[in-house]
């Protein structure tokens, strides 16, 4: 009581996305807000649902499985965390999008599982543009090669790229990283025949407005929505 509710947080995040979009002449309707519900109780997820939020993401396979079991499958779930190959079966086929395919081996494991269950899994390739050892993701120079492998796998469809900026107090610190992801996307679309990388997943609580300005069309926001 007295603390901001999820509904108000969501309204405020949406308003900030709309303002950022207006500032740079973009249509906010083309930007998907993914509510990152990791570590949050189901009750807060349900508050977000009541406030009209439909797309949610988890970063651990086990947590995802629990949410699906408890909250049913009416919502759209995404997976955004590092996925170990022995957990692939818990995720593939259960989410609309995996943002975090970060190696050729994981790509192949995802494709194999999708083939087994006869579906096509939509994925993003996660790119590490900060050079931090602690972060997962393909190096910039590996992305083209992994895209070519993916093109030969009919059970996965690469829809775009994802990145995480370095942790920072100043949102401006993320701008260069986001711009590089967009430029990488534009270059790859030009270079590799038939590639369509329409999704750019970048921007979190610390920097989602900058991400909008740099062309993000998928924002992954947790704290700003759920910290009540
Ligand atoms: C936790 C997480 C987010 C959301 O972070 P917030 O700072 O809480 O908005 C986004 N992306 C990934 C990959 C995450 O793990």
mmCIF file of C-alpha atoms in Angstrom, residues 119-219:
data_model
loop_
_atom_site.group_PDB
_atom_site.id
_atom_site.type_symbol
_atom_site.label_atom_id
_atom_site.label_comp_id
_atom_site.label_asym_id
_atom_site.label_seq_id
_atom_site.Cartn_x
_atom_site.Cartn_y
_atom_site.Cartn_z
ATOM 1 C CA UNK A 119 8.051 -27.259 -35.061
ATOM 2 C CA UNK A 120 10.005 -24.207 -36.166
ATOM 3 C CA UNK A 121 11.501 -22.257 -33.260
ATOM 4 C CA UNK A 122 11.929 -18.501 -33.641
ATOM 5 C CA UNK A 123 15.220 -17.289 -32.179
ATOM 6 C CA UNK A 124 17.507 -14.283 -31.900
ATOM 7 C CA UNK A 125 21.285 -14.459 -31.891
ATOM 8 C CA UNK A 126 22.781 -12.839 -28.790
ATOM 9 C CA UNK A 127 25.810 -10.707 -29.561
ATOM 10 C CA UNK A 128 28.381 -9.622 -26.975
ATOM 11 C CA UNK A 129 29.459 -6.143 -28.016
ATOM 12 C CA UNK A 130 30.980 -5.056 -24.721
ATOM 13 C CA UNK A 131 33.830 -7.525 -24.688
ATOM 14 C CA UNK A 132 33.009 -8.439 -21.095
ATOM 15 C CA UNK A 133 34.152 -11.989 -20.325
ATOM 16 C CA UNK A 134 31.274 -12.360 -17.898
ATOM 17 C CA UNK A 135 28.679 -11.873 -20.646
ATOM 18 C CA UNK A 136 27.415 -14.533 -22.981
ATOM 19 C CA UNK A 137 26.981 -13.902 -26.661
ATOM 20 C CA UNK A 138 28.595 -14.370 -30.012
ATOM 21 C CA UNK A 139 31.415 -12.083 -30.900
ATOM 22 C CA UNK A 140 30.527 -9.641 -33.642
ATOM 23 C CA UNK A 141 32.782 -11.415 -36.109
ATOM 24 C CA UNK A 142 31.092 -14.800 -35.542
ATOM 25 C CA UNK A 143 27.540 -13.742 -36.296
ATOM 26 C CA UNK A 144 27.675 -14.081 -40.083
ATOM 27 C CA UNK A 145 29.048 -17.611 -39.808
ATOM 28 C CA UNK A 146 26.354 -18.687 -37.330
ATOM 29 C CA UNK A 147 23.668 -17.104 -39.515
ATOM 30 C CA UNK A 148 24.834 -19.172 -42.454
ATOM 31 C CA UNK A 149 24.630 -22.334 -40.381
ATOM 32 C CA UNK A 150 21.150 -21.354 -39.227
ATOM 33 C CA UNK A 151 20.080 -20.845 -42.829
ATOM 34 C CA UNK A 152 20.689 -24.569 -43.372
ATOM 35 C CA UNK A 153 18.531 -25.603 -40.400
ATOM 36 C CA UNK A 154 14.864 -25.651 -41.341
ATOM 37 C CA UNK A 155 13.613 -26.040 -37.759
ATOM 38 C CA UNK A 156 14.923 -22.665 -36.549
ATOM 39 C CA UNK A 157 14.193 -19.213 -37.879
ATOM 40 C CA UNK A 158 16.535 -16.377 -36.920
ATOM 41 C CA UNK A 159 14.324 -13.301 -36.505
ATOM 42 C CA UNK A 160 17.006 -10.859 -35.380
ATOM 43 C CA UNK A 161 19.691 -9.944 -32.877
ATOM 44 C CA UNK A 162 19.858 -9.295 -29.138
ATOM 45 C CA UNK A 163 22.435 -7.573 -26.980
ATOM 46 C CA UNK A 164 22.984 -6.324 -23.440
ATOM 47 C CA UNK A 165 24.896 -3.139 -22.746
ATOM 48 C CA UNK A 166 27.317 -2.960 -19.850
ATOM 49 C CA UNK A 167 25.849 -2.145 -16.454
ATOM 50 C CA UNK A 168 25.948 1.645 -16.077
ATOM 51 C CA UNK A 169 24.314 4.489 -14.181
ATOM 52 C CA UNK A 170 24.126 6.670 -17.262
ATOM 53 C CA UNK A 171 21.794 5.420 -20.023
ATOM 54 C CA UNK A 172 23.905 7.277 -22.597
ATOM 55 C CA UNK A 173 26.692 4.799 -21.910
ATOM 56 C CA UNK A 174 24.641 2.147 -23.753
ATOM 57 C CA UNK A 175 24.167 4.146 -26.944
ATOM 58 C CA UNK A 176 27.303 3.029 -28.749
ATOM 59 C CA UNK A 177 26.569 -0.622 -28.036
ATOM 60 C CA UNK A 178 22.984 -0.340 -29.326
ATOM 61 C CA UNK A 179 24.059 1.557 -32.415
ATOM 62 C CA UNK A 180 26.614 -1.132 -33.197
ATOM 63 C CA UNK A 181 23.973 -3.845 -32.996
ATOM 64 C CA UNK A 182 21.751 -1.950 -35.419
ATOM 65 C CA UNK A 183 24.640 -1.348 -37.806
ATOM 66 C CA UNK A 184 25.634 -5.015 -37.593
ATOM 67 C CA UNK A 185 22.050 -5.986 -38.435
ATOM 68 C CA UNK A 186 21.950 -3.623 -41.425
ATOM 69 C CA UNK A 187 25.285 -4.929 -42.702
ATOM 70 C CA UNK A 188 24.337 -8.610 -42.341
ATOM 71 C CA UNK A 189 21.029 -8.073 -44.135
ATOM 72 C CA UNK A 190 22.969 -6.569 -46.991
ATOM 73 C CA UNK A 191 25.653 -9.254 -47.066
ATOM 74 C CA UNK A 192 23.779 -12.506 -46.585
ATOM 75 C CA UNK A 193 21.214 -13.312 -49.220
ATOM 76 C CA UNK A 194 17.715 -13.905 -47.889
ATOM 77 C CA UNK A 195 18.483 -12.787 -44.314
ATOM 78 C CA UNK A 196 15.767 -10.814 -42.621
ATOM 79 C CA UNK A 197 16.703 -9.670 -39.135
ATOM 80 C CA UNK A 198 13.654 -7.601 -38.310
ATOM 81 C CA UNK A 199 13.917 -7.843 -34.508
ATOM 82 C CA UNK A 200 16.430 -5.825 -32.480
ATOM 83 C CA UNK A 201 16.102 -6.818 -28.813
ATOM 84 C CA UNK A 202 17.978 -4.261 -26.739
ATOM 85 C CA UNK A 203 17.281 -1.956 -23.825
ATOM 86 C CA UNK A 204 16.417 -2.751 -20.206
ATOM 87 C CA UNK A 205 15.361 -0.628 -17.229
ATOM 88 C CA UNK A 206 18.643 1.289 -17.270
ATOM 89 C CA UNK A 207 18.557 2.271 -20.933
ATOM 90 C CA UNK A 208 15.336 1.413 -22.799
ATOM 91 C CA UNK A 209 14.713 4.955 -24.039
ATOM 92 C CA UNK A 210 18.168 5.117 -25.593
ATOM 93 C CA UNK A 211 17.465 1.714 -27.147
ATOM 94 C CA UNK A 212 14.290 3.101 -28.749
ATOM 95 C CA UNK A 213 16.290 6.011 -30.150
ATOM 96 C CA UNK A 214 18.780 3.544 -31.618
ATOM 97 C CA UNK A 215 16.145 1.420 -33.334
ATOM 98 C CA UNK A 216 15.168 -1.276 -30.836
ATOM 99 C CA UNK A 217 11.790 -2.863 -31.514
ATOM 100 C CA UNK A 218 11.880 -5.245 -28.560
ATOM 101 C CA UNK A 219 12.621 -3.970 -25.044
#
